[in-house]
CSV table of C-alpha atoms in Angstrom, one decimal:
chain,number,residue,atom,x,y,z
A,1,MET,CA,57.9,124.5,118.1
A,2,ASN,CA,60.0,122.8,120.8
A,3,GLU,CA,63.1,124.3,122.5
A,4,GLN,CA,65.5,122.2,120.3
A,5,GLN,CA,63.9,123.5,117.1
A,6,GLU,CA,63.8,127.1,118.3
A,7,ASP,CA,67.5,127.0,119.3
A,8,ARG,CA,68.5,125.7,115.8
A,9,LEU,CA,66.4,128.3,114.0
A,10,ARG,CA,67.7,131.0,116.2
A,11,ALA,CA,71.3,130.0,115.6
A,12,ARG,CA,70.9,129.9,111.8
A,13,TRP,CA,69.0,133.3,111.9
A,14,ARG,CA,71.8,134.9,113.8
A,15,ARG,CA,74.4,133.5,111.4
A,16,ALA,CA,72.4,134.8,108.4
A,17,VAL,CA,72.1,138.3,109.9
A,18,ARG,CA,75.8,138.5,110.8
A,19,SER,CA,76.9,137.1,107.4
A,20,ALA,CA,74.8,139.6,105.5
A,21,VAL,CA,77.0,142.5,106.5
A,22,VAL,CA,80.1,140.8,105.1
A,23,VAL,CA,78.4,139.3,102.0
A,24,ALA,CA,77.3,142.7,100.9
A,25,ALA,CA,80.7,144.3,101.5
A,26,SER,CA,82.5,141.4,99.9
A,27,ALA,CA,80.8,141.4,96.5
A,28,GLY,CA,83.9,142.9,94.9
A,29,ILE,CA,86.1,140.0,96.0
A,30,ALA,CA,84.5,137.7,93.4
A,31,ALA,CA,86.0,139.6,90.6
A,32,LEU,CA,89.5,138.9,92.1
A,33,ALA,CA,88.7,135.2,91.9
A,34,VAL,CA,87.8,135.3,88.2
A,35,GLY,CA,90.5,133.4,86.2
A,36,SER,CA,91.3,131.0,89.0
A,37,THR,CA,91.9,127.6,87.4
A,38,ALA,CA,90.1,124.5,88.3
A,39,GLY,CA,93.3,123.2,89.9
A,40,THR,CA,92.9,125.9,92.6
A,41,ALA,CA,89.7,124.2,93.8
A,42,MET,CA,91.5,121.0,94.5
A,43,ALA,CA,92.9,120.5,98.0
A,44,GLY,CA,96.6,121.1,97.8
A,45,VAL,CA,96.7,121.2,94.0
A,46,GLY,CA,97.7,124.2,92.0
A,47,ALA,CA,97.3,126.5,95.0
A,48,VAL,CA,98.0,130.2,94.6
A,49,ASP,CA,101.5,131.2,95.8
A,50,GLU,CA,101.2,134.3,98.0
A,51,GLY,CA,104.6,135.7,97.3
A,52,THR,CA,107.9,136.4,98.9
A,53,PRO,CA,108.0,138.2,102.3
A,54,ASP,CA,109.3,141.7,102.5
A,55,VAL,CA,111.8,141.4,105.4
A,56,SER,CA,111.6,145.1,106.0
A,57,LEU,CA,108.1,144.7,107.2
A,58,ALA,CA,108.9,141.9,109.7
A,59,ALA,CA,111.2,143.7,112.1
A,60,VAL,CA,109.4,142.3,115.2
A,61,PRO,CA,107.6,139.0,114.8
A,62,VAL,CA,104.3,138.1,116.5
A,63,SER,CA,103.8,135.6,119.2
A,64,GLN,CA,100.0,135.7,119.5
A,65,ILE,CA,97.2,136.4,116.9
A,66,ALA,CA,93.5,137.1,117.5
A,67,ALA,CA,90.8,137.6,114.9
A,68,GLY,CA,87.5,139.1,116.0
A,69,ASN,CA,84.5,139.3,113.6
A,70,LEU,CA,85.9,142.5,112.0
A,71,HIS,CA,89.1,143.3,113.9
A,72,THR,CA,92.5,141.9,114.5
A,73,CYS,CA,95.0,142.0,117.4
A,74,VAL,CA,98.5,140.6,117.8
A,75,ILE,CA,101.0,140.5,120.6
A,76,ARG,CA,104.6,140.8,119.3
A,77,THR,CA,107.6,139.0,120.8
A,78,ASP,CA,108.5,142.2,122.5
A,79,GLY,CA,105.3,142.1,124.6
A,80,THR,CA,103.6,145.0,122.8
A,81,LEU,CA,100.0,144.8,121.7
A,82,TRP,CA,98.7,146.0,118.4
A,83,CYS,CA,95.1,146.1,117.0
A,84,TRP,CA,93.3,147.3,113.8
A,85,GLY,CA,90.0,147.0,111.9
A,86,ASN,CA,86.5,147.8,113.1
A,87,ASN,CA,86.3,149.8,116.4
A,88,PHE,CA,82.6,150.5,116.8
A,89,TYR,CA,82.6,149.1,120.3
A,90,GLY,CA,86.1,150.2,121.2
A,91,GLN,CA,87.4,146.7,120.6
A,92,LEU,CA,90.8,148.1,119.5
A,93,GLY,CA,91.4,149.4,123.0
A,94,ASP,CA,93.0,152.7,121.9
A,95,GLY,CA,90.5,154.9,123.8
A,96,THR,CA,88.5,155.8,120.6
A,97,THR,CA,85.9,154.2,118.4
A,98,ALA,CA,87.7,155.1,115.1
A,99,ASN,CA,88.4,152.3,112.7
A,100,ARG,CA,92.0,151.6,111.7
A,101,SER,CA,93.3,150.0,108.5
A,102,SER,CA,96.9,149.7,109.9
A,103,PRO,CA,98.3,148.2,113.1
A,104,ALA,CA,98.1,150.7,116.0
A,105,GLN,CA,99.8,150.0,119.4
A,106,LEU,CA,97.7,149.8,122.4
A,107,GLY,CA,99.4,151.9,125.1
A,108,THR,CA,103.1,151.4,125.8
A,109,ALA,CA,103.0,148.2,127.9
A,110,THR,CA,105.5,145.5,127.0
A,111,THR,CA,104.0,142.8,129.2
A,112,TRP,CA,101.1,141.4,127.1
A,113,ALA,CA,101.3,137.6,126.9
A,114,ARG,CA,98.0,136.0,125.7
A,115,ILE,CA,95.1,137.4,123.7
A,116,ASP,CA,91.7,136.5,122.2
A,117,ALA,CA,89.1,138.5,120.3
A,118,GLY,CA,85.3,138.0,120.2
A,119,SER,CA,82.7,139.4,117.9
A,120,GLY,CA,83.2,143.0,119.2
A,121,ASN,CA,85.4,142.6,122.2
A,122,THR,CA,88.9,141.7,123.1
A,123,CYS,CA,90.6,140.2,126.2
A,124,ALA,CA,94.3,139.7,127.1
A,125,VAL,CA,96.5,138.4,129.8
A,126,ARG,CA,99.7,140.1,131.0
A,127,THR,CA,102.9,138.5,132.2
A,128,ASP,CA,102.0,139.5,135.8
A,129,GLY,CA,98.9,137.2,135.5
A,130,THR,CA,96.4,140.1,135.4
A,131,LEU,CA,93.4,139.9,132.9
A,132,TRP,CA,92.1,142.9,130.9
A,133,CYS,CA,89.1,143.2,128.6
A,134,TRP,CA,87.6,145.9,126.4
A,135,GLY,CA,85.0,146.6,123.7
A,136,ASN,CA,81.3,145.4,123.6
A,137,ASN,CA,79.9,144.6,127.1
A,138,SER,CA,76.2,144.3,126.4
A,139,SER,CA,76.0,140.9,128.2
A,140,GLY,CA,78.8,141.5,130.8
A,141,GLN,CA,81.4,139.7,128.7
A,142,LEU,CA,84.1,142.1,129.8
A,143,GLY,CA,83.8,140.8,133.4
A,144,ASP,CA,84.1,144.2,135.1
A,145,GLY,CA,80.8,144.0,136.9
A,146,THR,CA,79.0,146.2,134.4
A,147,THR,CA,77.4,146.2,131.0
A,148,THR,CA,79.2,149.3,129.9
A,149,LYS,CA,81.3,149.1,126.7
A,150,ARG,CA,84.9,150.1,127.2
A,151,SER,CA,87.3,151.6,124.6
A,152,SER,CA,90.3,151.1,126.8
A,153,PRO,CA,91.4,147.9,128.7
A,154,VAL,CA,89.6,147.4,132.1
A,155,ARG,CA,91.0,144.9,134.6
A,156,VAL,CA,88.9,141.9,135.4
A,157,GLY,CA,88.9,141.5,139.2
A,158,ASP,CA,92.1,141.6,141.2
A,159,ALA,CA,93.5,138.1,140.5
A,160,THR,CA,97.1,137.7,139.3
A,161,THR,CA,96.8,134.0,138.4
A,162,TRP,CA,95.2,134.2,134.9
A,163,ALA,CA,96.9,131.9,132.4
A,164,SER,CA,94.7,132.1,129.2
A,165,VAL,CA,91.4,133.6,128.0
A,166,SER,CA,88.8,132.9,125.3
A,167,THR,CA,86.1,135.3,124.4
A,168,GLY,CA,83.1,134.4,122.1
A,169,SER,CA,80.1,136.4,120.9
A,170,ASN,CA,78.6,137.2,124.3
A,171,HIS,CA,80.5,135.3,126.9
A,172,THR,CA,84.1,134.8,128.0
A,173,CYS,CA,86.0,132.1,129.8
A,174,ALA,CA,89.5,131.9,131.2
A,175,VAL,CA,91.8,129.4,133.0
A,176,GLN,CA,93.9,130.3,136.0
A,177,THR,CA,97.3,128.9,136.9
A,178,THR,CA,95.6,127.1,139.7
A,179,GLY,CA,93.8,124.9,137.1
A,180,THR,CA,90.5,126.4,137.9
A,181,LEU,CA,88.1,127.5,135.1
A,182,TRP,CA,86.0,130.7,135.2
A,183,CYS,CA,83.3,132.1,132.8
A,184,TRP,CA,81.1,135.2,132.6
A,185,GLY,CA,78.7,137.0,130.3
A,186,LEU,CA,75.5,135.7,128.7
A,187,ASN,CA,74.3,132.3,130.0
A,188,ARG,CA,71.0,131.9,128.1
A,189,HIS,CA,72.1,128.5,126.7
A,190,ALA,CA,74.1,127.4,129.8
A,191,GLN,CA,77.4,128.4,128.1
A,192,LEU,CA,78.9,129.4,131.4
A,193,GLY,CA,78.8,125.8,132.6
A,194,ILE,CA,77.0,126.6,135.8
A,195,GLY,CA,73.4,125.7,134.9
A,196,LEU,CA,70.8,128.0,133.4
A,197,SER,CA,70.8,130.4,136.3
A,198,PRO,CA,71.7,133.3,136.4
A,199,HIS,CA,70.8,134.5,132.9
A,200,GLN,CA,74.1,136.4,132.8
A,201,SER,CA,77.0,137.2,135.0
A,202,THR,CA,79.0,140.4,134.8
A,203,THR,CA,81.8,139.0,136.9
A,204,PRO,CA,83.7,135.7,136.7
A,205,VAL,CA,82.1,132.6,138.2
A,206,GLN,CA,83.9,129.4,138.8
A,207,VAL,CA,82.9,126.4,136.7
A,208,GLY,CA,82.7,123.5,139.2
A,209,THR,CA,85.5,122.7,141.5
A,210,ALA,CA,88.0,120.9,139.3
A,211,THR,CA,91.6,122.2,139.3
A,212,THR,CA,92.8,120.3,136.3
A,213,TRP,CA,91.6,122.6,133.4
A,214,ALA,CA,94.3,123.2,130.8
A,215,SER,CA,92.6,125.3,128.1
A,216,VAL,CA,89.2,126.6,127.2
A,217,THR,CA,87.5,127.9,124.0
A,218,THR,CA,84.2,129.8,123.5
A,219,GLY,CA,81.8,129.7,120.6
A,220,TYR,CA,78.5,131.6,120.0
A,221,ALA,CA,76.6,129.8,122.7
A,222,HIS,CA,78.8,126.8,123.6
A,223,THR,CA,82.1,126.2,125.4
A,224,CYS,CA,84.6,123.4,125.4
A,225,ALA,CA,87.8,122.8,127.4
A,226,VAL,CA,90.6,120.3,127.8
A,227,ARG,CA,91.8,118.9,131.1
A,228,THR,CA,95.4,118.0,132.0
A,229,ASP,CA,94.5,114.3,131.7
A,230,GLY,CA,93.7,114.8,128.0
A,231,THR,CA,90.0,114.5,128.4
A,232,LEU,CA,87.6,116.9,126.5
A,233,TRP,CA,84.5,118.5,127.9
A,234,CYS,CA,81.8,120.7,126.3
A,235,TRP,CA,78.6,122.4,127.5
A,236,GLY,CA,76.0,125.0,126.4
A,237,SER,CA,74.0,124.9,123.2
A,238,SER,CA,74.2,121.8,120.9
A,239,SER,CA,71.6,123.0,118.4
A,240,ASP,CA,73.7,121.5,115.6
A,241,GLY,CA,75.7,119.0,117.5
A,242,GLN,CA,78.6,121.4,118.4
A,243,LEU,CA,79.1,119.8,121.8
A,244,GLY,CA,80.1,116.5,120.2
A,245,LEU,CA,77.9,114.5,122.6
A,246,GLY,CA,75.5,113.0,120.0
A,247,ILE,CA,72.7,115.4,121.1
A,248,LEU,CA,70.8,118.4,119.6
A,249,SER,CA,69.8,120.1,122.8
A,250,TYR,CA,72.1,121.5,125.5
A,251,ARG,CA,74.2,120.6,128.5
A,252,ALA,CA,74.1,122.9,131.6
A,253,THR,CA,77.4,121.7,133.0
A,254,PRO,CA,80.7,120.3,131.6
A,255,THR,CA,80.1,116.9,130.0
A,256,GLN,CA,82.9,114.7,128.7
A,257,VAL,CA,83.1,114.1,124.9
A,258,GLY,CA,83.7,110.4,124.4
A,259,THR,CA,86.3,108.6,126.5
A,260,ALA,CA,89.5,109.6,124.7
A,261,THR,CA,92.3,110.9,126.9
A,262,THR,CA,94.5,112.1,124.0
A,263,TRP,CA,93.1,115.6,123.2
A,264,THR,CA,95.7,118.3,123.1
A,265,SER,CA,93.7,121.4,122.0
A,266,VAL,CA,90.1,122.4,121.1
A,267,THR,CA,88.6,125.4,119.2
A,268,ALA,CA,85.0,126.5,119.1
A,269,GLY,CA,83.6,128.1,116.0
A,270,TYR,CA,80.3,129.8,115.8
A,271,VAL,CA,78.3,126.6,115.8
A,272,HIS,CA,80.9,123.9,115.2
A,273,THR,CA,84.0,122.7,117.0
A,274,CYS,CA,87.4,121.2,116.0
A,275,ALA,CA,90.2,119.6,118.0
A,276,VAL,CA,93.6,117.9,117.6
A,277,ARG,CA,94.8,114.8,119.4
A,278,THR,CA,98.3,113.8,120.5
A,279,ASP,CA,98.6,111.4,117.5
A,280,GLY,CA,98.3,114.4,115.2
A,281,THR,CA,94.8,113.5,114.0
A,282,LEU,CA,92.2,116.3,113.4
A,283,TRP,CA,88.5,116.0,114.4
A,284,CYS,CA,85.5,118.3,113.9
A,285,TRP,CA,81.8,118.3,114.6
A,286,GLY,CA,78.7,120.5,114.6
A,287,GLU,CA,77.0,122.6,111.9
A,288,ASN,CA,78.3,121.8,108.4
A,289,GLY,CA,76.3,123.9,106.0
A,290,TYR,CA,79.5,125.2,104.3
A,291,GLY,CA,81.6,122.2,104.8
A,292,GLN,CA,83.3,123.7,107.9
A,293,VAL,CA,83.4,120.3,109.6
A,294,GLY,CA,85.7,119.2,106.8
A,295,GLY,CA,84.0,116.0,105.8
A,296,GLY,CA,80.6,114.5,104.7
A,297,THR,CA,77.3,116.4,104.5
A,298,GLY,CA,74.9,117.7,107.2
A,299,PHE,CA,75.7,118.4,110.8
A,300,ARG,CA,77.7,116.1,112.9
A,301,THR,CA,76.8,115.4,116.5
A,302,THR,CA,79.9,113.4,117.4
A,303,PRO,CA,83.6,114.0,116.4
A,304,LEU,CA,84.5,113.1,112.8
A,305,GLN,CA,88.1,112.5,111.8
A,306,ILE,CA,89.2,114.7,109.0
A,307,GLY,CA,91.1,112.6,106.5
A,308,THR,CA,93.8,110.3,107.6
A,309,ALA,CA,96.7,112.7,108.1
A,310,THR,CA,98.6,112.5,111.5
A,311,THR,CA,100.5,115.7,111.1
A,312,TRP,CA,98.0,118.3,112.3
A,313,ALA,CA,99.6,120.7,114.8
A,314,LYS,CA,96.9,123.3,115.5
A,315,VAL,CA,93.4,124.2,114.3
A,316,ASP,CA,91.3,127.3,114.6
A,317,ALA,CA,87.5,127.4,114.0
A,318,SER,CA,85.4,130.4,113.5
A,319,ILE,CA,82.3,131.6,111.7
A,320,ASP,CA,81.5,128.7,109.4
A,321,SER,CA,85.1,128.1,108.4
A,322,SER,CA,88.2,126.4,109.8
A,323,CYS,CA,92.0,126.6,109.3
A,324,ALA,CA,94.7,124.3,110.5
A,325,ALA,CA,98.5,124.1,110.4
A,326,ARG,CA,100.5,120.9,109.9
A,327,THR,CA,103.9,120.0,111.3
A,328,ASP,CA,105.4,120.3,107.8
A,329,GLY,CA,104.6,124.1,107.8
A,330,SER,CA,101.7,123.9,105.4
A,331,LEU,CA,98.4,125.7,106.1
A,332,TRP,CA,94.9,124.4,105.2
A,333,CYS,CA,91.5,126.0,105.3
A,334,TRP,CA,87.9,124.8,104.6
A,335,GLY,CA,84.3,125.8,104.9
A,336,LYS,CA,82.7,129.1,104.1
A,337,ASN,CA,84.6,131.3,101.6
A,338,THR,CA,82.3,134.2,100.7
A,339,SER,CA,84.9,136.7,101.8
A,340,GLY,CA,87.9,134.8,100.5
A,341,GLN,CA,88.8,133.8,104.1
A,342,LEU,CA,90.1,130.4,103.0
A,343,GLY,CA,93.0,132.1,101.1
A,344,ASP,CA,92.9,129.9,98.0
A,345,GLY,CA,92.3,132.8,95.5
A,346,THR,CA,88.6,132.0,95.1
A,347,THR,CA,85.3,132.6,96.9
A,348,THR,CA,84.2,129.0,96.5
A,349,HIS,CA,83.2,127.1,99.7
A,350,ARG,CA,85.3,124.0,100.4
A,351,PRO,CA,84.0,120.9,102.2
A,352,THR,CA,87.5,119.5,102.7
A,353,PRO,CA,90.9,121.1,103.7
A,354,THR,CA,92.4,123.1,100.9
A,355,GLN,CA,96.0,124.3,101.1
A,356,VAL,CA,96.7,128.0,101.4
A,357,GLY,CA,99.4,128.8,98.8
A,358,THR,CA,102.4,126.5,98.4
A,359,THR,CA,104.7,127.7,101.1
A,360,THR,CA,105.6,125.4,104.0
A,361,ALA,CA,106.8,128.2,106.2
A,362,TRP,CA,103.7,128.7,108.2
A,363,THR,CA,103.8,128.4,112.0
A,364,ASP,CA,100.9,127.3,114.2
A,365,GLY,CA,100.1,130.9,115.0
A,366,LEU,CA,96.8,131.5,113.2
A,367,ALA,CA,93.4,133.1,113.8
A,368,VAL,CA,90.2,132.8,111.7
A,369,SER,CA,87.0,134.8,111.3
A,370,TYR,CA,85.4,136.4,108.1
A,371,HIS,CA,89.1,137.0,107.6
A,372,ALA,CA,92.2,135.0,108.6
A,373,CYS,CA,95.7,135.8,109.7
A,374,ALA,CA,98.8,133.6,110.2
A,375,ALA,CA,102.5,134.0,111.0
A,376,ARG,CA,105.4,132.5,109.1
A,377,THR,CA,108.7,131.1,110.4
A,378,ASP,CA,110.5,134.3,109.3
A,379,GLY,CA,108.4,136.4,111.6
A,380,SER,CA,106.2,137.9,108.9
A,381,LEU,CA,102.4,138.3,109.4
A,382,TRP,CA,99.9,137.6,106.6
A,383,CYS,CA,96.2,138.2,106.5
A,384,TRP,CA,93.4,137.6,103.9
A,385,GLY,CA,89.6,137.6,103.4
A,386,ASP,CA,87.2,140.4,104.2
A,387,ASN,CA,88.7,143.9,104.7
A,388,THR,CA,85.7,146.1,104.9
A,389,PHE,CA,87.0,147.9,108.0
A,390,GLY,CA,90.7,147.5,107.4
A,391,GLN,CA,91.0,144.3,109.5
A,392,LEU,CA,93.7,142.9,107.2
A,393,GLY,CA,96.0,145.7,108.4
A,394,ASP,CA,97.5,146.5,105.0
A,395,GLY,CA,96.5,150.1,105.0
A,396,THR,CA,93.5,149.5,102.7
A,397,THR,CA,90.0,148.3,102.7
A,398,THR,CA,90.5,146.0,99.7
A,399,HIS,CA,89.4,142.4,100.1
A,400,ARG,CA,92.1,139.8,99.6
A,401,PRO,CA,91.4,136.2,98.5
A,402,THR,CA,95.1,135.3,99.0
A,403,PRO,CA,97.4,136.2,101.9
A,404,VAL,CA,98.9,139.8,101.9
A,405,GLN,CA,101.8,140.7,104.3
A,406,VAL,CA,100.9,143.0,107.1
A,407,PRO,CA,103.4,145.9,107.7
A,408,LEU,CA,104.1,145.9,111.5
A,409,PRO,CA,106.1,149.0,112.6
A,410,ASP,CA,109.5,148.4,114.3
């Protein structure tokens, strides 16, 4: 077996193992889908309406949403940070390893600005430009120079110029206000963008010397980033074409995806990637076993345009599923739906974008995993999908195939 075949088999095996936990816990959700009409299965037709917001639960709207495998965190507009769900590794950051089915504030700081959640870890940037991480640290993905898990935020270095952060399964990357890009954690598939050595780094290492990086996103074993000139670059594993380079191997350093200079944002799922261009078009590529690429069959090694719409505003890709918001305020999801994470009232996988409810009041604030969360224009927060560990934040562990409003304390 060559390296390419081994990488592809390993990626699928890891997905199967991680999915098994959720599949077993989500068996009850299928009963909720019984009675869904055939119209629900059609993209944008007969979609389930998720109800009227309870304004008493939306006293302080959210500005940032992050969905880990089994936990959720949000930053509210008042700069406070709240997390809930699974806490096995301390990824909720509250100093404990106790699960929470309702939002719990992390400390008393009101200076949180940006956040992202990995499989069992979380990282966030404060308004003073400092970077903090907590949770699982088995591969050094917290960047604190150790492999010790942390149940409270630990500062990453002493820099005060961090602008944004993205944390994947075992590695983390972040962009500084200087336009430089830094990565740390596991590097087995060259996902740090610095070649195959070292095998892992427990502190941030700079990716090349460019000072024009605008944003970065991390998947299971690959990384992609957009530069200020609108070009898109990817590196790491491409076992299923997730780099968009037309290959099924890997790239040890950043490699440009095509020649387009109109990319505005990119999001890395587990083994697939999606991105939006300045003309409002949506593109995806990589593993497509559940239709998470949003078109055609089989994996895609180069970017595939999803439909012909030119009104896509933002997309978020995760574990075999994707969701995207349009400029008209509608929300669409596709791909794997075992846990009801597509929000269409069923557990049927969707190979093309399917509208979530009928409301057109969604913002571009969204996050996707085995569950999904999104914000509306009225400031309310809604979540759906797997809820085994209370990651939907509604005070229960009941799975939800349609959005349910999250009660955020005032």
